[in-house]
Amino acid sequence: MPKRVQSKKRAPAAKRTAKKTLKSKAVKSTKKIRARKPTVDQKPPVQELTEVSEAQIAVHWKEEETFMPSEKLKAQANMNDPKVFERFKQENFPNCFKEYADMLDWFEPYQQVLDTSNAPFWKWFTGGKLNVSYNCVDRHLAKYGKKPAIIFVAEPETEADWVLTYEDLYKRVNEVAALLRSLGLKKGDRVTFHLPMTPELPITMLACARLGVIHSQVFAGFSGQACGSRVHDSGSRFLVTMDAYWRNGSLIDHKANADLAVQTSEELGQKVDKVLVWQRYPGKYSGKTPMVEGRDVFMNDLLKPFDGKTVEPEKMDSEDPLFLMYTSGTTGKPKGIQHRTGGYLAYVTATSKWVQDIHPDDVYWCLADIGWITGHSYIVYGPLAVAATSVIFEGVPTYPDAARPWRVSERLGVNIFHTAPTSIRMLRKLGPELPRKYKHHFKCMTTVGEPIEPEAWRWYYHEVGRGEAAITDTWWQTETGGFLCSTLPALMKMKPGSAGPGMPGIFPVILDENGNEVPAGSNKAGNLCIRNPWPGEMQTIWGDPDRYVRTYYARYNKKPKSTDWRDWPYLAGDGALQAADGYIRVLGRIDDVINVAGHRLGTKEIESACLAVPEVAEAAVVPVVDEMKGRVPEVYVALKPGIQASDAIINSIIKANEEYIGKIARPKHVYIVPDMPKTRSGKIMRRVLASISNRLDVGDVTTLANPTVVEEIRVMVQGKDVKVSKEAIPEDIAKFGEQNA
Ligand code: WTA
């Protein structure tokens, strides 16, 4: 029985940046690779050791003190009725979700709440007809037409805000819809966006939704190639982009990425007819690459004849797809997560109302990028469906300094704030005292995307929220559409480091390897699953329904023909444990996905990028703990016979990752090793490499085909005399690579 240890803290990360480390690693040959010296703080805190089974890793993390929401918050909250959990108890599933559907305007009522006849392809609110753009815009005009819907804050502080009222938004969405329709786009077509964080993105999303066109927004920070492969997979004939945008003080030339995207997509077999280019500064081209005659057109020019035009919102079936959002999985090919119209909108509307407590007179700011699911659900669709004023911020929160979020919040009167642990850590590190200098007041604050350390949570609570704001730690995924585990802010205690229990109508369960339930309060971790379907859940993976079943349902389903939802627990892909009070503590991914600063990257995608470098024979990517970003990838490569290691090869590998995926995939270190540690059957032991990168015991390697190389690599990475730690193993790191071993 192997020994596993869990600790309350993550192992601290090496302090050097990737850039510095690279410089220090002048590589001339495999023999001469310089080892990194560990820093003093790499010694993790001493923790209790326990012997446990593979399936149930005991977790020792003391229960945190809890915090209660204020009376002031409770008095005004959208959801302050404790009976809600009675209404949404399991016996009332699925009809309890009628309450969510009732928050929308339907052109035609639905016939059935949940249709399970083609399990696990669930159908929600079947027979109902509605339109998302109508629900997010038109229906607010009478009461909130003059109220800001979107406030755009540009990164340069000298630039004035762009405020769009619901009337302005209505006008723009209609004009863009009219234009897209004139280009021949219709219900069911796909359009890929590679748009940055400006109001043109939600405007174009809503215009597509008005016509029933399925949009697929690719995060603007992804490379042109990454965008191109998504254009191809979705079968889009149109790419919508912007010429340039500001990020971290630079005006980035973005149109160049569109050229690469089109080239990549066409190489893969998908022709792109038109590239529609928004101008960051209307009337002026801020890109550097020339517009391609006949293919590239400026949106601002095309829009001229459509001034004031309106388009009837298409009556969409509740089950018609609304959008695709690509996310990483265990293979090199990203999955096009397909979301539906009715169930999705109902779910994000209700959760925006109940969890984020958004009222029409609140000013809400979510710092995520609309290129990720958080932005789709909780900058655009959810908040606009509840008539919020939603702030869209172009840049990075630490530019020009770490007080920017507090300055903007004070100036705009933001009272609901939403961000990820990685930003919280960064803002805390760069300016722990800065929030005190500003007069912002938040009533609610959300965190999402990664586990948050209790220490960072407390800073967020006391310094940013001044002890007045209720924090909701929301656990969910691209696939889930909206929050699944979270507290309801006015009704429940907050517990630092834990997402809440299941949301109303969501029944989480922790299952062990054999499908047995790990009881709440047992202090044992297992696989986080959801017992039941829910309206916000994805419909399928675009073009790959088998992968949908395989990835999320095959693991625990024992009756593949069953149409009873009870036979289909949803496998989230996260390790977690449940406290006696039902609160969920997420430990991290259990698959080959690395959560970098809250963004999912597949190790296989990174490995494929490395293999594109001609000198590379083999590549293995592992997650390493990082103080700020949570996890970052580290790369191990073996070169083809006769090729000498060099800085140039390392640089090509880094460049390949930036080109194929984007800057977020930049590895922390690249190690050129003499050989990969392998099993006798020739499989690379990624688990051993992950242990070396994270300074953990590599365990018994004597059964490997080439055991001596492990020590060679260890010395290369850690230096000769380093004692590896036997403690502090976050579960995702501890279990990393087991599947491949
Ligand atoms: C992680 C982001 C801990 C988790 C909305 C999940 C979290 C992955 C939390 C999904 C949280 C998300 N606490 N971990 N509150 N929220 N995660 O698809 O590993 O980009 O599986 O969706 O982020 O990432 P995705």
PDB file of N, CA and C and ligand atoms in Angstrom, residues 10 325-328 337 372-374 378 421 447-452 472-480 482-483 485 497-500 528 570 572-575 584-591 593 595 598-600, ligand 1:
ATOM      1  N   ARG A  10      -0.253  24.139   0.263  1.00  0.00           N
ATOM      2  CA  ARG A  10       0.462  23.692  -0.913  1.00  0.00           C
ATOM      3  C   ARG A  10       1.940  23.834  -0.656  1.00  0.00           C
ATOM      4  N   MET A 325     -18.042  26.379 -26.366  1.00  0.00           N
ATOM      5  CA  MET A 325     -16.903  26.908 -25.607  1.00  0.00           C
ATOM      6  C   MET A 325     -15.886  25.776 -25.533  1.00  0.00           C
ATOM      7  N   TYR A 326     -14.753  25.999 -26.172  1.00  0.00           N
ATOM      8  CA  TYR A 326     -13.740  24.933 -26.199  1.00  0.00           C
ATOM      9  C   TYR A 326     -12.967  24.891 -24.889  1.00  0.00           C
ATOM     10  N   THR A 327     -12.738  23.685 -24.411  1.00  0.00           N
ATOM     11  CA  THR A 327     -11.957  23.541 -23.186  1.00  0.00           C
ATOM     12  C   THR A 327     -11.054  22.321 -23.301  1.00  0.00           C
ATOM     13  N   SER A 328     -10.038  22.296 -22.457  1.00  0.00           N
ATOM     14  CA  SER A 328      -9.053  21.213 -22.544  1.00  0.00           C
ATOM     15  C   SER A 328      -9.529  19.971 -21.823  1.00  0.00           C
ATOM     16  N   ILE A 337     -17.515  22.368 -25.981  1.00  0.00           N
ATOM     17  CA  ILE A 337     -18.628  22.148 -25.063  1.00  0.00           C
ATOM     18  C   ILE A 337     -19.839  22.917 -25.595  1.00  0.00           C
ATOM     19  N   TRP A 372     -13.713  32.956 -21.493  1.00  0.00           N
ATOM     20  CA  TRP A 372     -13.893  31.751 -20.681  1.00  0.00           C
ATOM     21  C   TRP A 372     -15.354  31.644 -20.291  1.00  0.00           C
ATOM     22  N   ILE A 373     -15.703  30.488 -19.772  1.00  0.00           N
ATOM     23  CA  ILE A 373     -17.116  30.273 -19.417  1.00  0.00           C
ATOM     24  C   ILE A 373     -17.591  31.285 -18.356  1.00  0.00           C
ATOM     25  N   THR A 374     -16.723  31.664 -17.438  1.00  0.00           N
ATOM     26  CA  THR A 374     -17.153  32.605 -16.392  1.00  0.00           C
ATOM     27  C   THR A 374     -17.677  33.891 -17.023  1.00  0.00           C
ATOM     28  N   TYR A 378     -21.352  34.826 -16.458  1.00  0.00           N
ATOM     29  CA  TYR A 378     -21.473  35.807 -15.386  1.00  0.00           C
ATOM     30  C   TYR A 378     -20.888  37.180 -15.700  1.00  0.00           C
ATOM     31  N   PRO A 421      -9.005  33.339  -7.644  1.00  0.00           N
ATOM     32  CA  PRO A 421      -7.947  33.324  -6.631  1.00  0.00           C
ATOM     33  C   PRO A 421      -6.607  33.825  -7.143  1.00  0.00           C
ATOM     34  N   THR A 447     -15.590  34.244  -5.729  1.00  0.00           N
ATOM     35  CA  THR A 447     -14.311  33.707  -6.207  1.00  0.00           C
ATOM     36  C   THR A 447     -14.614  32.435  -6.988  1.00  0.00           C
ATOM     37  N   VAL A 448     -13.789  32.159  -7.979  1.00  0.00           N
ATOM     38  CA  VAL A 448     -14.082  31.061  -8.898  1.00  0.00           C
ATOM     39  C   VAL A 448     -12.822  30.558  -9.583  1.00  0.00           C
ATOM     40  N   GLY A 449     -12.818  29.312  -9.940  1.00  0.00           N
ATOM     41  CA  GLY A 449     -11.818  28.825 -10.877  1.00  0.00           C
ATOM     42  C   GLY A 449     -10.726  27.952 -10.302  1.00  0.00           C
ATOM     43  N   GLU A 450     -10.414  28.160  -9.033  1.00  0.00           N
ATOM     44  CA  GLU A 450      -9.368  27.361  -8.403  1.00  0.00           C
ATOM     45  C   GLU A 450      -9.674  27.318  -6.916  1.00  0.00           C
ATOM     46  N   PRO A 451      -9.040  26.365  -6.238  1.00  0.00           N
ATOM     47  CA  PRO A 451      -9.147  26.403  -4.777  1.00  0.00           C
ATOM     48  C   PRO A 451      -8.481  27.687  -4.260  1.00  0.00           C
ATOM     49  N   ILE A 452      -9.068  28.306  -3.269  1.00  0.00           N
ATOM     50  CA  ILE A 452      -8.445  29.496  -2.687  1.00  0.00           C
ATOM     51  C   ILE A 452      -7.902  29.135  -1.305  1.00  0.00           C
ATOM     52  N   THR A 472     -18.851  34.356  -1.875  1.00  0.00           N
ATOM     53  CA  THR A 472     -19.298  33.046  -2.351  1.00  0.00           C
ATOM     54  C   THR A 472     -18.145  32.427  -3.127  1.00  0.00           C
ATOM     55  N   ASP A 473     -17.720  31.257  -2.667  1.00  0.00           N
ATOM     56  CA  ASP A 473     -16.688  30.492  -3.369  1.00  0.00           C
ATOM     57  C   ASP A 473     -17.449  29.496  -4.234  1.00  0.00           C
ATOM     58  N   THR A 474     -17.436  29.748  -5.535  1.00  0.00           N
ATOM     59  CA  THR A 474     -18.316  28.993  -6.430  1.00  0.00           C
ATOM     60  C   THR A 474     -17.520  27.954  -7.211  1.00  0.00           C
ATOM     61  N   TRP A 475     -17.887  26.712  -7.055  1.00  0.00           N
ATOM     62  CA  TRP A 475     -17.222  25.644  -7.815  1.00  0.00           C
ATOM     63  C   TRP A 475     -18.101  25.263  -9.004  1.00  0.00           C
ATOM     64  N   TRP A 476     -17.499  25.247 -10.159  1.00  0.00           N
ATOM     65  CA  TRP A 476     -18.210  24.826 -11.373  1.00  0.00           C
ATOM     66  C   TRP A 476     -17.218  24.676 -12.507  1.00  0.00           C
ATOM     67  N   GLN A 477     -17.713  24.434 -13.711  1.00  0.00           N
ATOM     68  CA  GLN A 477     -16.845  24.133 -14.853  1.00  0.00           C
ATOM     69  C   GLN A 477     -17.470  24.620 -16.157  1.00  0.00           C
ATOM     70  N   THR A 478     -16.650  24.686 -17.190  1.00  0.00           N
ATOM     71  CA  THR A 478     -17.152  25.029 -18.523  1.00  0.00           C
ATOM     72  C   THR A 478     -18.371  24.156 -18.849  1.00  0.00           C
ATOM     73  N   GLU A 479     -18.264  22.893 -18.491  1.00  0.00           N
ATOM     74  CA  GLU A 479     -19.305  21.928 -18.835  1.00  0.00           C
ATOM     75  C   GLU A 479     -20.588  22.142 -18.043  1.00  0.00           C
ATOM     76  N   THR A 480     -20.477  22.747 -16.882  1.00  0.00           N
ATOM     77  CA  THR A 480     -21.660  22.821 -16.000  1.00  0.00           C
ATOM     78  C   THR A 480     -22.484  24.081 -16.256  1.00  0.00           C
ATOM     79  N   GLY A 482     -23.001  26.842 -15.088  1.00  0.00           N
ATOM     80  CA  GLY A 482     -23.140  27.783 -13.974  1.00  0.00           C
ATOM     81  C   GLY A 482     -22.683  27.138 -12.676  1.00  0.00           C
ATOM     82  N   PHE A 483     -22.765  27.911 -11.602  1.00  0.00           N
ATOM     83  CA  PHE A 483     -22.304  27.455 -10.280  1.00  0.00           C
ATOM     84  C   PHE A 483     -23.010  26.159  -9.871  1.00  0.00           C
ATOM     85  N   CYS A 485     -21.606  24.245  -6.803  1.00  0.00           N
ATOM     86  CA  CYS A 485     -21.439  24.236  -5.351  1.00  0.00           C
ATOM     87  C   CYS A 485     -21.125  25.658  -4.925  1.00  0.00           C
ATOM     88  N   GLY A 497     -11.734  28.668   2.059  1.00  0.00           N
ATOM     89  CA  GLY A 497     -11.096  27.512   1.418  1.00  0.00           C
ATOM     90  C   GLY A 497     -12.066  26.458   0.925  1.00  0.00           C
ATOM     91  N   SER A 498     -13.343  26.610   1.251  1.00  0.00           N
ATOM     92  CA  SER A 498     -14.321  25.619   0.797  1.00  0.00           C
ATOM     93  C   SER A 498     -15.362  26.276  -0.080  1.00  0.00           C
ATOM     94  N   ALA A 499     -15.670  25.604  -1.203  1.00  0.00           N
ATOM     95  CA  ALA A 499     -16.873  26.013  -1.928  1.00  0.00           C
ATOM     96  C   ALA A 499     -18.035  25.563  -1.041  1.00  0.00           C
ATOM     97  N   GLY A 500     -19.167  26.051  -1.273  1.00  0.00           N
ATOM     98  CA  GLY A 500     -20.306  25.682  -0.424  1.00  0.00           C
ATOM     99  C   GLY A 500     -20.768  24.266  -0.706  1.00  0.00           C
ATOM    100  N   LEU A 528     -15.252  13.965  -7.252  1.00  0.00           N
ATOM    101  CA  LEU A 528     -16.452  14.797  -7.118  1.00  0.00           C
ATOM    102  C   LEU A 528     -17.409  14.495  -8.276  1.00  0.00           C
ATOM    103  N   TYR A 570     -22.636  12.296 -12.792  1.00  0.00           N
ATOM    104  CA  TYR A 570     -21.744  13.112 -13.634  1.00  0.00           C
ATOM    105  C   TYR A 570     -20.366  13.179 -12.982  1.00  0.00           C
ATOM    106  N   ALA A 572     -16.991  14.940 -12.544  1.00  0.00           N
ATOM    107  CA  ALA A 572     -16.495  16.286 -12.821  1.00  0.00           C
ATOM    108  C   ALA A 572     -15.017  16.307 -13.216  1.00  0.00           C
ATOM    109  N   GLY A 573     -14.251  15.305 -12.756  1.00  0.00           N
ATOM    110  CA  GLY A 573     -12.813  15.330 -13.042  1.00  0.00           C
ATOM    111  C   GLY A 573     -12.015  16.047 -11.977  1.00  0.00           C
ATOM    112  N   ASP A 574     -12.631  16.297 -10.821  1.00  0.00           N
ATOM    113  CA  ASP A 574     -11.930  16.930  -9.707  1.00  0.00           C
ATOM    114  C   ASP A 574     -11.895  15.986  -8.517  1.00  0.00           C
ATOM    115  N   GLY A 575     -10.797  16.042  -7.770  1.00  0.00           N
ATOM    116  CA  GLY A 575     -10.747  15.383  -6.471  1.00  0.00           C
ATOM    117  C   GLY A 575     -11.309  16.349  -5.436  1.00  0.00           C
ATOM    118  N   ILE A 584     -18.033  21.538   0.239  1.00  0.00           N
ATOM    119  CA  ILE A 584     -17.107  20.796  -0.610  1.00  0.00           C
ATOM    120  C   ILE A 584     -15.758  21.506  -0.639  1.00  0.00           C
ATOM    121  N   ARG A 585     -14.701  20.751  -0.413  1.00  0.00           N
ATOM    122  CA  ARG A 585     -13.380  21.339  -0.614  1.00  0.00           C
ATOM    123  C   ARG A 585     -12.744  20.649  -1.813  1.00  0.00           C
ATOM    124  N   VAL A 586     -12.489  21.454  -2.839  1.00  0.00           N
ATOM    125  CA  VAL A 586     -11.961  20.920  -4.090  1.00  0.00           C
ATOM    126  C   VAL A 586     -10.445  20.878  -3.978  1.00  0.00           C
ATOM    127  N   LEU A 587      -9.868  19.734  -4.341  1.00  0.00           N
ATOM    128  CA  LEU A 587      -8.420  19.573  -4.194  1.00  0.00           C
ATOM    129  C   LEU A 587      -7.685  19.772  -5.504  1.00  0.00           C
ATOM    130  N   GLY A 588      -8.374  19.619  -6.617  1.00  0.00           N
ATOM    131  CA  GLY A 588      -7.713  19.822  -7.910  1.00  0.00           C
ATOM    132  C   GLY A 588      -8.116  18.747  -8.889  1.00  0.00           C
ATOM    133  N   ARG A 589      -7.576  18.841 -10.106  1.00  0.00           N
ATOM    134  CA  ARG A 589      -7.961  17.928 -11.179  1.00  0.00           C
ATOM    135  C   ARG A 589      -7.427  16.517 -10.930  1.00  0.00           C
ATOM    136  N   ILE A 590      -8.193  15.539 -11.372  1.00  0.00           N
ATOM    137  CA  ILE A 590      -7.712  14.166 -11.275  1.00  0.00           C
ATOM    138  C   ILE A 590      -7.305  13.630 -12.645  1.00  0.00           C
ATOM    139  N   ASP A 591      -7.400  14.480 -13.661  1.00  0.00           N
ATOM    140  CA  ASP A 591      -7.031  14.008 -14.999  1.00  0.00           C
ATOM    141  C   ASP A 591      -5.783  14.756 -15.472  1.00  0.00           C
ATOM    142  N   VAL A 593      -5.192  17.445 -16.794  1.00  0.00           N
ATOM    143  CA  VAL A 593      -5.459  18.846 -17.063  1.00  0.00           C
ATOM    144  C   VAL A 593      -4.746  19.665 -15.997  1.00  0.00           C
ATOM    145  N   ASN A 595      -4.524  23.290 -14.177  1.00  0.00           N
ATOM    146  CA  ASN A 595      -5.301  24.508 -13.978  1.00  0.00           C
ATOM    147  C   ASN A 595      -4.326  25.671 -13.739  1.00  0.00           C
ATOM    148  N   GLY A 598      -6.326  29.414 -13.024  1.00  0.00           N
ATOM    149  CA  GLY A 598      -7.757  29.266 -13.260  1.00  0.00           C
ATOM    150  C   GLY A 598      -8.117  28.903 -14.692  1.00  0.00           C
ATOM    151  N   HIS A 599      -7.108  28.672 -15.544  1.00  0.00           N
ATOM    152  CA  HIS A 599      -7.397  28.315 -16.926  1.00  0.00           C
ATOM    153  C   HIS A 599      -6.953  26.888 -17.192  1.00  0.00           C
ATOM    154  N   ARG A 600      -7.811  26.134 -17.812  1.00  0.00           N
ATOM    155  CA  ARG A 600      -7.510  24.724 -18.025  1.00  0.00           C
ATOM    156  C   ARG A 600      -6.644  24.501 -19.249  1.00  0.00           C
TER     157      ARG A 600
HETATM  158  C1  WTA B   1     -11.513  24.323 -10.915  1.00  0.00           C
HETATM  159  C2  WTA B   1     -14.190  27.566 -14.513  1.00  0.00           C
HETATM  160  C3  WTA B   1     -11.731  25.028  -6.546  1.00  0.00           C
HETATM  161  C4  WTA B   1     -11.872  22.846 -10.896  1.00  0.00           C
HETATM  162  C5  WTA B   1     -15.530  28.028 -13.936  1.00  0.00           C
HETATM  163  C6  WTA B   1     -12.749  22.695 -12.120  1.00  0.00           C
HETATM  164  C7  WTA B   1     -12.361  25.253  -8.736  1.00  0.00           C
HETATM  165  C8  WTA B   1     -12.083  23.640 -13.095  1.00  0.00           C
HETATM  166  C9  WTA B   1     -13.382  26.161  -8.358  1.00  0.00           C
HETATM  167  C10 WTA B   1     -13.025  24.136 -14.146  1.00  0.00           C
HETATM  168  C11 WTA B   1     -13.509  26.488  -6.965  1.00  0.00           C
HETATM  169  C12 WTA B   1     -13.460  25.868 -10.498  1.00  0.00           C
HETATM  170  N1  WTA B   1     -12.666  25.898  -6.105  1.00  0.00           N
HETATM  171  N2  WTA B   1     -11.545  24.705  -7.832  1.00  0.00           N
HETATM  172  N3  WTA B   1     -14.410  27.360  -6.507  1.00  0.00           N
HETATM  173  N4  WTA B   1     -14.035  26.520  -9.473  1.00  0.00           N
HETATM  174  N5  WTA B   1     -12.436  25.117 -10.084  1.00  0.00           N
HETATM  175  O1  WTA B   1     -13.853  24.771 -16.968  1.00  0.00           O
HETATM  176  O2  WTA B   1     -10.699  22.087 -11.013  1.00  0.00           O
HETATM  177  O3  WTA B   1     -12.334  26.774 -16.744  1.00  0.00           O
HETATM  178  O4  WTA B   1     -12.800  21.392 -12.630  1.00  0.00           O
HETATM  179  O5  WTA B   1     -14.411  26.540 -15.406  1.00  0.00           O
HETATM  180  O6  WTA B   1     -11.628  24.725 -12.276  1.00  0.00           O
HETATM  181  O7  WTA B   1     -12.416  25.096 -14.955  1.00  0.00           O
HETATM  182  P1  WTA B   1     -13.229  25.802 -16.110  1.00  0.00           P
END
